[in-house]
Amino acid sequence: MHHRTSRRTLLTATAATAVAAVTGAGLAPGAVAAPRSASSGPHASAATDRRIRRIISGMSLEEKVGQLFVMRVYGHSATEPDQADIDANLAEIGVRTAAEMIGKYHVGGIIYFAWAHNTRDPHQIADLSNGIQRAGLAGPTPLPLLVSTDQEHGIVCRVGEPATLMPGAMALGAGGSRSDARKAGQIAGAELAALGINQNYAPDADVNVNPANPVIGVRSFGSDPQSVAGLVTAQVKGYQSSGVASTAKHFPGHGDTSTDSHTGLPVISHTPAQWSELDAPPFRAAIAAGIDSIMTAHIVVPALDPSQDPATLSRPILTGILREELGYDGVVVTDSLGMEGVRTKYGDDRVPVLALKAGVDQLLNPPSLDIAWNAVLGAVKSGELTEARLDESILRILRLKSKLGLFDHPFVSHAGVDRTVGTRAHLAAADRIAERTTTLLANDGAVLPLSRRSHKNLLVVGADPASPSGTTGPPTTTLATAFGELGFAATALSTGTAPGKAVIDQAVTAARGKDAVVVATYNVTASSAQRTLVGALAATGVPVVTVAIRNPYDVAQLAGTGFAANLATYSWTDVELRAAARVIAGRAAPRGTLPVPVQRADDPGTVLHPVGYGLRY
């Protein structure tokens, strides 16, 4: 494919210096201090290690097996979930509540999801976290739990408003500011810690060199390994300075896939040299910054392991490269074991055992906890896994719990939530950071910024994808409201991602008499009806401003439709959309630049807009 060659050519020039810059940074592991504990980094103090080893020596085999698992559970409460959530827990896990699951399986961690009804509101989340910790401390060996979630910000977010929602990774890449990236991580980490969430599966350290990547895309900081490495370092330091374990993902690098590992098993064709130049620098940087945990990828990299096993189950990749070559001794967590990419080759009973044999510490979200838990237990009893091998992983997990202060301070308070979550200062910082990420890619005839005097009456149409956190949007309404607050008269009309003729005709009718139309576009393709919508609106003679609310590549797909201006926001949560409205209205200057190249739609081997492109007024 032409674009594969071109993107590699584009990157290779910077890759060698990226590796040198990252590996020569001179930061020792453990350079980041956790505020609630004296010990930091992957290696705890000798006294702490002695204490942890004493705990491990007193644990039953069943407790040891449980400590390796991080599991989902339904419900807003650890002991009194709603009946529907009790039913879901019984069907999937064979227990009624989180507390029962902890009591039966001794799990070492729980992962929160919005769809599992874990994240309704801040006080409820704090109470759930405290209930989980109480259940862990009630066991035969009292142990706190690692409570985790995917709070990447941008398009992957489990905790929504009133918590502060930050721009996502590619938006931060467009801003290009390491201090903004660190600040975003610091604020996000402080809010998670206040909710009792102590392990965050962020930042994404993948280098997105493939515009067709269906699963990473804007979750990556960009396509330049050096830039990604710098922003990963900043975010790791930000999160971990707030007392939350940060997780670099997805090792050894998920940025050049054209298959979604949720539904299939991607194959990465990078040579060892290409992997070292393109994929490795952000992970090297994360390790140098003292990263607490690294998440594996369900991808096959034949050049790194010819067995065709996914990296999650690959000893050459996880032990040979990550542990031995890169020198990482922190916690390794799998990506979700419910994803198809890790289930295609082996059964659900073999996957957790093979992951442990490969070098994994934490087994995340198996489809059946009972099958996975008993498989590991059986593997130890049969001699396939040794108890000493389990002890290695448990030592790393308990070191992390100790570093986070969970042995001394496992609980959070409503007062701490109120002091920290969604504060005015945090929300203002999010707005300022978002303004610095909005990217202007086209401005024909200098139609932007729009003046309230000449372009007061606006129509806002377009796609309205559901909020990543379930608490913001829809985008057309958010944009129209923001324009209203800026002194415009704005009307919203949701036209969706695939508007039919009737909807397009309705939008064209609504556009007549307006001074400008703003169209929110979402992953436009060559055959997308969104192209037809933009063309029909432009044909009315009213200036059309398109806003790509996810991938920045929309500008290339819309070529020839007659739009007057194009901006990229990299996500559709309110903080990015409000910033875009301020830029369109001239209340903020467009300061973002592309962190990925945009290829021409009609000739993917040719770059339309290179990395670093962005217009100003």
XYZ file of C-alpha atoms in Angstrom:
617
model
C 0.000 0.000 0.000
C 1.385 3.414 -0.961
C 0.558 5.150 2.309
C 2.452 2.552 4.343
C 5.702 3.385 2.588
C 5.073 7.107 2.784
C 4.288 7.193 6.488
C 7.386 5.164 7.340
C 9.533 7.426 5.187
C 8.021 10.416 6.951
C 8.887 9.007 10.370
C 12.271 7.406 9.888
C 14.036 10.765 9.737
C 13.047 11.584 13.314
C 13.125 8.068 14.734
C 16.855 7.702 15.365
C 17.005 10.981 17.278
C 13.866 9.956 19.200
C 15.514 6.801 20.496
C 18.631 8.737 21.451
C 16.618 11.466 23.175
C 14.507 9.014 25.125
C 17.180 6.550 26.174
C 19.574 9.353 27.013
C 17.113 11.213 29.210
C 18.998 10.152 32.326
C 15.885 9.509 34.385
C 16.254 6.552 36.712
C 13.296 4.257 37.310
C 11.415 5.496 40.323
C 12.162 9.169 39.686
C 8.513 10.062 40.295
C 7.464 10.226 43.929
C 4.021 9.132 45.060
C 2.678 11.661 47.554
C 1.117 9.151 49.946
C 4.111 6.853 50.370
C 7.798 7.034 51.094
C 8.655 4.253 48.629
C 8.466 4.792 44.910
C 9.399 3.260 41.602
C 9.336 -0.405 40.736
C 11.652 -1.290 43.650
C 10.325 -0.739 47.159
C 12.580 -0.230 50.173
C 14.111 -3.308 51.779
C 11.863 -2.905 54.839
C 8.746 -2.681 52.656
C 9.834 -5.714 50.655
C 10.340 -7.729 53.866
C 6.856 -6.743 55.006
C 5.335 -7.725 51.654
C 7.190 -11.056 51.537
C 5.852 -11.871 55.017
C 2.322 -11.172 53.770
C 2.848 -13.389 50.709
C 4.245 -16.252 52.816
C 1.030 -16.249 54.849
C -1.342 -16.326 51.864
C -3.164 -19.454 50.779
C -2.720 -20.668 47.197
C -6.301 -19.582 46.445
C -5.575 -16.070 47.715
C -2.433 -15.906 45.597
C -4.316 -16.920 42.458
C -7.000 -14.317 43.150
C -4.473 -11.535 43.658
C -3.494 -11.818 39.978
C -6.984 -11.005 38.684
C -8.594 -7.634 37.930
C -12.295 -8.189 37.290
C -15.401 -6.264 36.244
C -18.470 -6.335 38.467
C -21.909 -4.813 37.993
C -23.399 -2.282 40.368
C -23.039 1.110 42.015
C -22.472 -0.426 45.464
C -20.140 -3.163 46.692
C -22.840 -4.719 48.871
C -26.251 -3.412 47.731
C -26.373 -3.113 43.935
C -29.657 -2.837 42.038
C -31.485 -6.080 41.317
C -30.648 -5.936 37.591
C -26.955 -5.744 38.493
C -27.291 -8.632 40.967
C -28.832 -10.664 38.134
C -25.982 -9.711 35.768
C -23.376 -10.647 38.380
C -25.039 -14.017 39.011
C -25.192 -14.722 35.271
C -21.592 -13.738 34.484
C -19.640 -14.296 37.716
C -21.816 -16.520 39.913
C -21.905 -13.992 42.767
C -24.380 -11.286 43.720
C -22.061 -8.391 44.595
C -18.505 -7.061 44.429
C -18.021 -7.967 48.085
C -19.098 -11.565 47.401
C -16.732 -11.800 44.430
C -13.820 -10.549 46.539
C -14.717 -12.999 49.305
C -14.984 -15.978 46.943
C -12.143 -15.325 44.487
C -9.837 -12.983 46.507
C -9.362 -10.780 43.420
C -6.546 -8.248 43.638
C -8.278 -5.597 41.568
C -11.580 -4.394 40.134
C -12.064 -2.408 36.925
C -14.824 0.211 36.676
C -17.009 0.675 33.586
C -19.876 3.077 32.984
C -21.900 0.266 31.353
C -21.459 -1.829 34.510
C -23.077 1.055 36.445
C -19.941 1.630 38.531
C -19.598 5.348 37.766
C -22.876 7.218 38.403
C -21.602 10.211 40.366
C -18.543 11.133 42.445
C -19.886 10.373 45.937
C -21.289 7.049 44.746
C -17.945 6.119 43.126
C -16.101 6.952 46.358
C -18.563 4.826 48.365
C -18.174 1.918 45.927
C -14.382 2.153 46.203
C -14.574 2.169 50.001
C -16.923 -0.833 49.970
C -14.489 -2.722 47.744
C -11.589 -1.905 50.074
C -13.602 -3.003 53.120
C -14.302 -6.335 51.417
C -10.605 -6.804 50.624
C -9.596 -6.038 54.190
C -12.183 -8.523 55.522
C -10.429 -11.478 53.857
C -8.272 -14.118 55.602
C -5.243 -12.096 54.475
C -6.457 -8.475 54.651
C -5.367 -6.781 51.415
C -6.443 -3.542 49.721
C -7.433 -3.676 46.050
C -6.195 -1.884 42.989
C -9.278 -0.143 41.576
C -8.709 0.635 37.919
C -10.423 2.219 34.943
C -9.800 3.453 31.393
C -9.782 7.216 31.902
C -7.696 8.178 28.865
C -9.829 11.318 28.298
C -10.930 12.247 24.807
C -12.856 9.371 23.244
C -12.223 6.820 26.035
C -13.585 7.971 29.388
C -15.452 6.041 32.093
C -15.963 8.810 34.659
C -17.944 11.742 33.278
C -19.247 15.061 34.545
C -19.105 16.578 37.105
C -15.520 15.241 37.019
C -13.200 17.280 34.826
C -12.944 15.947 31.267
C -9.621 16.736 29.612
C -8.638 16.777 25.938
C -7.550 13.328 24.765
C -4.126 12.200 23.598
C -4.176 13.351 19.966
C -5.578 16.721 21.028
C -2.673 17.067 23.476
C -0.406 16.018 20.611
C -1.848 18.856 18.537
C -1.187 21.257 21.409
C 2.369 19.961 21.571
C 2.884 21.137 25.153
C 4.468 18.726 27.598
C 3.511 20.993 30.473
C -0.145 20.889 29.357
C 0.045 17.097 29.067
C 1.550 16.841 32.534
C -1.028 19.240 33.988
C -3.878 17.276 32.400
C -2.518 14.051 33.914
C -2.006 15.694 37.299
C -5.584 16.999 37.457
C -7.103 13.790 36.100
C -5.011 11.727 38.508
C -5.963 13.819 41.526
C -9.660 13.418 40.704
C -9.353 9.655 40.206
C -7.441 9.291 43.484
C -10.180 11.227 45.299
C -12.718 8.715 43.931
C -10.691 5.759 45.185
C -9.547 4.802 41.669
C -5.842 4.130 42.047
C -4.743 2.550 38.735
C -5.482 4.320 35.460
C -5.030 2.570 32.116
C -3.476 5.654 30.507
C -1.599 7.079 28.706
C -1.776 5.389 25.329
C 1.855 5.033 24.199
C 1.052 3.767 20.698
C 2.555 5.686 17.761
C -0.316 6.041 15.292
C 1.451 5.715 11.957
C -1.565 4.154 10.207
C -4.445 6.540 9.367
C -6.696 3.492 8.826
C -6.155 2.261 12.411
C -9.671 1.376 13.596
C -8.985 1.071 17.326
C -6.246 3.568 18.310
C -6.485 6.672 16.084
C -7.008 9.758 18.240
C -6.190 7.743 21.390
C -2.541 8.156 20.316
C -0.566 11.377 20.806
C 0.527 11.234 17.173
C 2.724 9.669 14.510
C 6.145 10.988 15.543
C 7.892 8.666 18.048
C 9.886 11.462 19.675
C 6.846 13.679 20.231
C 4.780 10.758 21.540
C 7.595 9.753 23.901
C 7.798 13.258 25.360
C 4.040 13.490 25.939
C 3.892 9.981 27.419
C 6.629 10.969 29.876
C 4.709 14.122 30.816
C 1.455 12.260 31.393
C 3.115 9.503 33.426
C 4.668 12.118 35.692
C 1.365 13.979 35.938
C -0.718 10.962 36.898
C 1.831 9.484 39.268
C 2.512 12.789 41.028
C -1.160 12.646 42.044
C -0.853 9.207 43.615
C -2.422 7.177 40.803
C -0.644 4.317 39.043
C -0.198 5.139 35.362
C -0.261 2.478 32.630
C 1.493 2.776 29.272
C -0.324 0.770 26.612
C -0.448 -1.309 24.390
C 2.980 -3.019 24.409
C 4.783 -3.630 22.054
C 2.798 -1.002 20.080
C -0.699 -0.997 18.559
C -0.255 2.009 16.262
C 0.057 0.331 12.857
C -2.950 -1.992 12.863
C -5.791 -2.140 10.383
C -7.700 -4.711 12.496
C -9.462 -3.990 15.792
C -8.139 -6.388 18.459
C -11.556 -6.314 20.134
C -12.922 -8.280 17.174
C -9.867 -9.906 15.550
C -6.143 -10.575 15.863
C -4.067 -7.830 14.195
C -0.663 -8.597 12.683
C 2.074 -5.920 12.759
C 4.625 -6.346 9.976
C 7.350 -4.094 11.433
C 10.904 -5.416 11.311
C 12.895 -5.390 14.584
C 14.607 -2.191 13.393
C 11.298 -0.507 12.548
C 9.841 -1.585 15.901
C 12.840 -0.090 17.708
C 12.556 3.173 15.745
C 8.769 3.615 15.629
C 7.082 1.709 18.456
C 9.636 1.375 21.234
C 10.554 5.011 22.086
C 7.380 5.880 24.070
C 7.662 2.673 26.125
C 11.356 3.314 26.772
C 10.385 6.829 27.866
C 7.631 5.559 30.157
C 10.044 3.133 31.821
C 12.621 5.906 32.258
C 9.899 8.037 33.890
C 9.183 5.315 36.470
C 5.935 3.973 34.971
C 3.962 1.840 37.456
C 2.328 -0.534 34.968
C 2.427 -1.479 31.292
C -0.499 -3.039 29.397
C -0.002 -5.700 26.743
C -1.469 -5.728 23.223
C -3.410 -8.583 21.647
C -1.393 -8.295 18.430
C 0.978 -10.592 16.551
C 4.439 -9.217 15.699
C 6.164 -11.996 13.745
C 9.531 -10.202 13.723
C 9.554 -10.165 17.539
C 8.013 -13.623 18.034
C 7.543 -15.964 15.040
C 5.143 -18.247 16.986
C 2.080 -16.247 15.856
C 1.057 -15.893 19.517
C -0.398 -12.510 20.510
C 2.027 -10.344 22.480
C -0.089 -10.855 25.628
C 0.897 -14.540 25.527
C 4.439 -14.105 24.173
C 7.384 -14.831 26.455
C 9.902 -13.504 23.865
C 8.056 -10.159 23.830
C 7.047 -9.728 27.488
C 10.025 -11.345 29.218
C 12.677 -11.218 26.501
C 12.081 -7.648 25.309
C 10.076 -5.820 28.007
C 11.687 -7.304 31.115
C 15.202 -8.197 29.931
C 15.986 -5.852 27.032
C 14.133 -2.763 28.286
C 14.834 -3.526 31.952
C 11.253 -3.093 33.164
C 10.405 -4.597 36.559
C 7.023 -2.980 37.241
C 3.560 -4.477 36.902
C 2.519 -5.930 33.529
C -1.255 -6.067 33.004
C -2.990 -7.742 30.085
C -5.476 -5.919 27.926
C -8.974 -7.310 28.514
C -8.978 -11.091 28.208
C -12.511 -10.848 26.841
C -11.238 -9.336 23.574
C -11.297 -11.568 20.510
C -7.642 -10.893 19.675
C -6.424 -12.962 22.644
C -9.122 -15.664 22.354
C -8.680 -16.655 18.691
C -5.910 -19.224 19.204
C -6.424 -20.673 22.680
C -9.378 -21.394 24.966
C -10.356 -19.177 27.890
C -8.852 -21.754 30.263
C -5.411 -21.623 28.587
C -5.117 -17.859 28.024
C -4.495 -16.821 31.678
C -1.966 -19.612 32.225
C -0.068 -18.769 29.038
C -0.122 -15.054 29.932
C 1.506 -15.796 33.288
C 4.092 -18.033 31.634
C 4.837 -15.158 29.218
C 5.569 -12.744 32.085
C 2.252 -11.036 32.898
C 1.365 -10.025 36.477
C -2.283 -8.924 36.296
C -4.971 -10.798 34.345
C -7.606 -8.278 33.293
C -11.308 -8.991 32.905
C -11.493 -12.636 31.743
C -14.807 -13.620 30.109
C -15.379 -16.177 32.894
C -13.588 -15.511 36.170
C -14.420 -19.021 37.395
C -12.837 -20.708 34.356
C -9.755 -18.462 34.397
C -9.240 -18.603 38.181
C -9.572 -22.394 38.318
C -7.284 -22.760 35.293
C -4.480 -20.898 37.084
C -5.117 -22.826 40.306
C -5.031 -26.099 38.366
C -1.823 -25.112 36.551
C -0.059 -24.608 39.908
C -1.396 -27.880 41.315
C -0.277 -29.760 38.186
C 3.176 -28.181 38.251
C 2.795 -26.265 34.970
C 3.115 -23.038 36.987
C 5.111 -22.848 40.210
C 3.912 -21.078 43.308
C 7.197 -19.139 43.172
C 6.160 -17.790 39.757
C 2.910 -16.496 41.279
C 4.886 -14.975 44.158
C 6.999 -12.923 41.687
C 3.884 -11.259 40.283
C 2.221 -10.824 43.659
C 5.385 -9.113 44.953
C 5.147 -6.575 42.118
C 1.416 -6.049 42.681
C 1.776 -5.564 46.443
C 4.775 -3.264 45.939
C 2.521 -1.088 43.802
C -0.263 -1.137 46.394
C 2.297 -0.137 49.019
C 3.710 2.654 46.853
C 0.195 4.047 46.397
C -0.260 4.128 50.168
C -3.128 1.630 50.119
C -1.879 -0.385 53.085
C -2.008 2.740 55.244
C -4.798 4.787 53.603
C -7.177 2.559 51.617
C -10.271 4.753 52.020
C -11.440 8.059 50.524
C -13.943 10.633 51.810
C -16.816 12.715 50.482
C -14.953 15.793 51.721
C -11.959 14.815 49.595
C -14.243 14.340 46.594
C -15.794 17.784 47.087
C -12.354 19.403 47.470
C -10.948 17.832 44.312
C -13.428 16.583 41.700
C -14.641 19.034 39.052
C -13.386 22.125 40.864
C -13.594 25.503 39.177
C -9.797 25.622 38.874
C -9.664 22.182 37.227
C -12.446 23.021 34.767
C -10.774 26.319 33.842
C -7.458 24.530 33.254
C -9.216 22.012 30.969
C -10.713 24.885 28.937
C -7.330 26.598 28.578
C -5.584 23.390 27.531
C -8.343 22.564 25.016
C -8.032 25.988 23.382
C -4.373 25.281 22.684
C -5.239 22.030 20.856
C -7.903 23.182 18.346
C -6.389 22.930 14.864
C -7.387 25.068 11.856
C -6.732 23.166 8.614
C -8.549 25.299 6.022
C -9.842 28.870 5.961
C -10.711 29.841 2.380
C -11.313 33.554 1.920
C -10.510 34.096 5.617
C -14.132 33.315 6.521
C -12.948 32.644 10.092
C -13.143 34.018 12.646
C -16.875 34.584 12.357
C -18.023 38.006 13.489
C -21.271 38.387 15.452
C -21.998 41.466 13.351
C -21.717 39.828 9.912
C -22.444 36.158 10.753
C -24.771 36.281 13.739
C -27.309 33.646 12.644
C -25.802 30.164 12.610
C -27.070 26.672 11.865
C -25.201 23.789 13.533
C -25.734 20.350 11.961
C -23.923 17.048 11.883
C -23.047 13.871 13.683
C -24.034 13.339 17.298
C -22.115 10.302 18.580
C -22.803 9.321 22.179
C -20.519 10.881 24.768
C -17.547 8.695 25.765
C -18.590 9.164 29.398
C -22.330 9.315 28.812
C -22.507 12.780 30.360
C -21.760 15.357 27.657
C -23.207 16.395 24.304
C -24.799 15.843 21.920
C -22.175 17.734 19.878
C -24.569 19.810 17.742
C -26.401 21.010 20.857
C -23.142 21.671 22.715
C -21.791 23.755 19.808
C -25.060 25.689 19.363
C -25.211 26.418 23.101
C -21.582 27.572 23.113
C -22.242 29.918 20.165
C -25.294 31.264 21.969
C -23.173 32.064 25.008
C -20.750 33.888 22.696
C -23.506 36.169 21.401
C -24.600 34.334 18.243
C -28.099 33.097 17.409
C -27.526 29.382 16.792
C -29.935 26.558 15.940
C -28.983 22.867 16.240
C -30.136 20.143 13.846
C -28.806 16.609 14.346
C -28.225 14.954 10.958
C -26.256 11.893 12.128
C -23.331 10.062 10.547
C -25.358 8.780 7.551
C -27.975 11.403 6.627
C -30.519 10.311 4.030
C -31.961 12.554 1.305
C -34.858 13.769 3.465
C -32.496 14.804 6.286
C -30.127 16.535 3.853
C -33.069 18.404 2.270
C -34.199 19.448 5.750
C -30.708 20.795 6.536
C -30.540 22.697 3.229
C -33.930 24.295 3.946
C -32.802 25.231 7.468
C -29.578 26.764 6.085
C -31.384 29.262 3.862
C -31.226 32.722 5.388
C -28.441 31.762 7.826
C -25.134 33.616 7.855
C -23.041 30.450 8.208
C -23.437 26.708 8.780
C -21.219 24.687 11.132
C -21.101 20.943 10.341
C -19.774 18.434 12.877
C -18.259 15.556 10.873
C -17.330 12.118 12.193
C -14.877 9.810 10.370
C -15.921 10.759 6.850
C -15.233 8.192 4.118
C -15.269 8.508 0.325
C -18.787 7.075 0.154
C -20.106 8.827 3.274
C -23.402 10.687 3.101
C -21.694 13.323 5.249
C -19.840 14.374 2.071
C -23.178 14.755 0.289
C -24.519 16.851 3.193
C -21.549 19.242 3.167
C -21.746 19.613 -0.626
C -25.476 20.321 -0.560
C -25.058 22.935 2.195
C -22.153 24.616 0.373
C -24.269 24.784 -2.789
C -26.696 27.131 -0.993
C -23.979 29.798 -1.012
C -23.931 30.027 2.788
C -20.355 29.631 4.158
C -19.860 26.105 5.571
C -17.441 25.503 8.448
C -16.675 21.812 9.013
C -15.453 20.579 12.388
C -13.901 17.091 12.461
C -14.962 15.879 15.892
C -12.926 12.661 15.841
C -10.245 11.856 13.231
C -8.520 14.855 11.619
C -8.474 13.026 8.262
C -11.994 14.289 7.406
C -10.535 17.374 5.715
C -9.073 15.199 2.940
C -12.306 13.259 2.415
C -14.284 16.500 2.116
C -12.096 17.920 -0.687
C -14.248 19.223 -3.512
C -17.420 19.666 -1.464
C -17.058 23.454 -1.297
C -16.610 23.953 2.448
C -15.071 27.277 3.479
C -13.172 26.275 6.613
C -12.168 23.147 8.528
C -11.088 22.562 12.111
C -10.056 19.425 14.005
C -10.990 18.866 17.670
C -9.875 15.182 18.003
C -12.863 14.383 20.255
C -16.443 15.421 20.852
C -16.595 15.921 24.614
C -17.842 19.348 25.631
C -14.430 20.759 26.582
C -13.092 20.323 23.016
C -16.299 21.516 21.350
C -16.565 24.663 23.477
C -12.931 25.450 22.641
C -13.684 25.019 18.922
C -16.636 27.418 19.226
C -14.374 30.023 20.873
C -11.833 29.612 18.060
C -14.509 29.897 15.343
C -15.854 33.028 17.053
C -12.386 34.570 17.382
C -12.431 34.478 21.191
C -9.403 32.183 21.085
C -6.660 31.818 18.496
C -6.206 28.478 16.722
C -2.919 27.164 18.081
C -2.994 23.412 17.423
C -0.924 21.737 14.710
C -1.380 18.293 13.191
C 0.342 15.529 15.210
C -0.266 13.109 12.303
C 0.013 13.585 8.540
C -3.200 13.819 6.522
C -2.927 12.025 3.191
C -4.903 12.943 0.096
C -8.085 10.901 -0.222
C -7.557 10.339 -3.959
C -3.852 9.499 -3.579
C -2.977 8.074 -0.148
C 0.711 8.038 -1.091
C 0.716 11.839 -1.148
C 0.589 13.991 1.967
C -2.036 16.743 1.871
C -1.094 18.291 5.220
C 2.136 17.241 6.986
C 2.802 16.844 10.691
C 3.055 20.330 12.185
C 0.548 21.925 9.786
C -1.950 24.355 11.261
C -3.252 27.750 10.173
C -3.453 30.899 12.307
C -5.369 34.130 12.239
